[in-house]
Amino acid sequence: MIVAIDGPAASGKGTLARRIAKHFGLTYLDTGSLYRTVACAMLADGLDPHDAEAAHHTAETLDLKRFEDAQLRTIAVGEAASVVAAMPKVRQALLELQRTVASTPPGAVLDGRDIGTVVCPDADVKLFVTASPEERARRRHLELQAGGDVQTYDLVLEQLRIRDRRDAERSEAPLKPAEDAVLLDTSELDIEAAFQAAVEIVSGKR
Ligand code: DC
């Protein structure tokens, strides 16, 4: 079984996807971390994330184990990740890996922006998880604080809006719900309620 979970930054899709994978005994792949690893490697190597050739080379020779999760979760890396994620050759370089994980038994839950539309258009279940920008900024702000990254809420909200725009307006695999995706708005739901709603959707489609 393949479950595709897409949605904007900090919508709660990562937490949901991880728990859904565990619940149904599936592999979990956070596809955003692939783009973040490309971005983080470029910054660490003194390369400009806007350099498409360098980004392509970095994606093709990627060492997925090079960074700790905390290093990938900073605002700077998130920002650079959304820049490299707009490059067709970077997306192409990461596509095969994602499809291989998805098609390996017993199946997988993948979360990202284009899983239901591009990576796994034939996924058994497609969820599009959203929440208001303010609620997502509140969550991301808390997450960053917990990791010791001190930023103001206003800055987090502003960065989120910039990233939303870039992810949704790019020509290559833009963020948008697949036609057959089920929408799940988590603005008013805590993680437990969102998880229960997602389990019902997945169970119903099985
Ligand atoms: O979900 P995230 O914040 O970790 O994603 C980081 C960036 O990667 C984000 O700006 C969008 C991009 N991304 C993408 O374009 N396609 C995906 N499948 C996953 C993430």
Coordinates of C-alpha atoms in Angstrom, one line a residue, residues 1-6 11-24 26 109-111 124-130 181-186 189-206:
M1 CA 0.0 0.0 0.0
I2 CA 1.2 3.5 -0.8
V3 CA 0.0 6.5 1.1
A4 CA 0.8 9.9 -0.3
I5 CA 0.6 12.8 2.1
D6 CA 1.1 16.3 0.7
S11 CA 0.9 21.7 8.3
G12 CA 1.5 18.7 10.6
K13 CA 1.9 16.3 7.7
G14 CA 5.3 14.9 8.9
T15 CA 4.0 13.9 12.3
L16 CA 0.9 12.5 10.8
A17 CA 2.8 10.5 8.1
R18 CA 5.2 9.0 10.6
R19 CA 2.3 7.9 12.9
I20 CA 0.3 6.5 10.0
A21 CA 3.3 4.5 8.8
K22 CA 3.8 3.0 12.2
H23 CA 0.1 2.3 12.6
F24 CA -0.2 0.4 9.3
L26 CA 4.6 0.8 6.4
V109 CA 3.9 6.5 3.5
L110 CA 5.6 9.4 1.7
D111 CA 5.1 13.0 2.7
D124 CA -3.8 3.9 -2.9
V125 CA -4.6 6.9 -0.6
K126 CA -3.8 10.6 -1.1
L127 CA -4.2 13.1 1.7
F128 CA -3.7 16.8 1.4
V129 CA -3.0 18.2 4.9
T130 CA -3.5 22.0 5.5
A181 CA -6.8 13.7 -2.7
V182 CA -8.8 13.9 0.5
L183 CA -8.4 17.3 2.2
L184 CA -7.6 17.4 5.9
D185 CA -7.5 20.8 7.6
T186 CA -5.7 20.5 11.0
L189 CA -7.3 19.7 15.4
D190 CA -4.6 18.6 17.9
I191 CA -2.3 15.8 16.7
E192 CA -4.4 13.1 18.2
A193 CA -7.6 14.2 16.5
A194 CA -5.8 14.7 13.2
F195 CA -4.3 11.2 13.5
Q196 CA -7.7 9.6 14.2
A197 CA -9.1 11.4 11.1
A198 CA -6.2 10.3 9.0
V199 CA -6.5 6.7 10.2
E200 CA -10.2 6.7 9.2
I201 CA -9.5 8.0 5.8
V202 CA -6.7 5.4 5.1
S203 CA -8.8 2.6 6.5
G204 CA -11.7 3.6 4.4
K205 CA -9.6 3.5 1.2
R206 CA -7.9 0.2 1.9

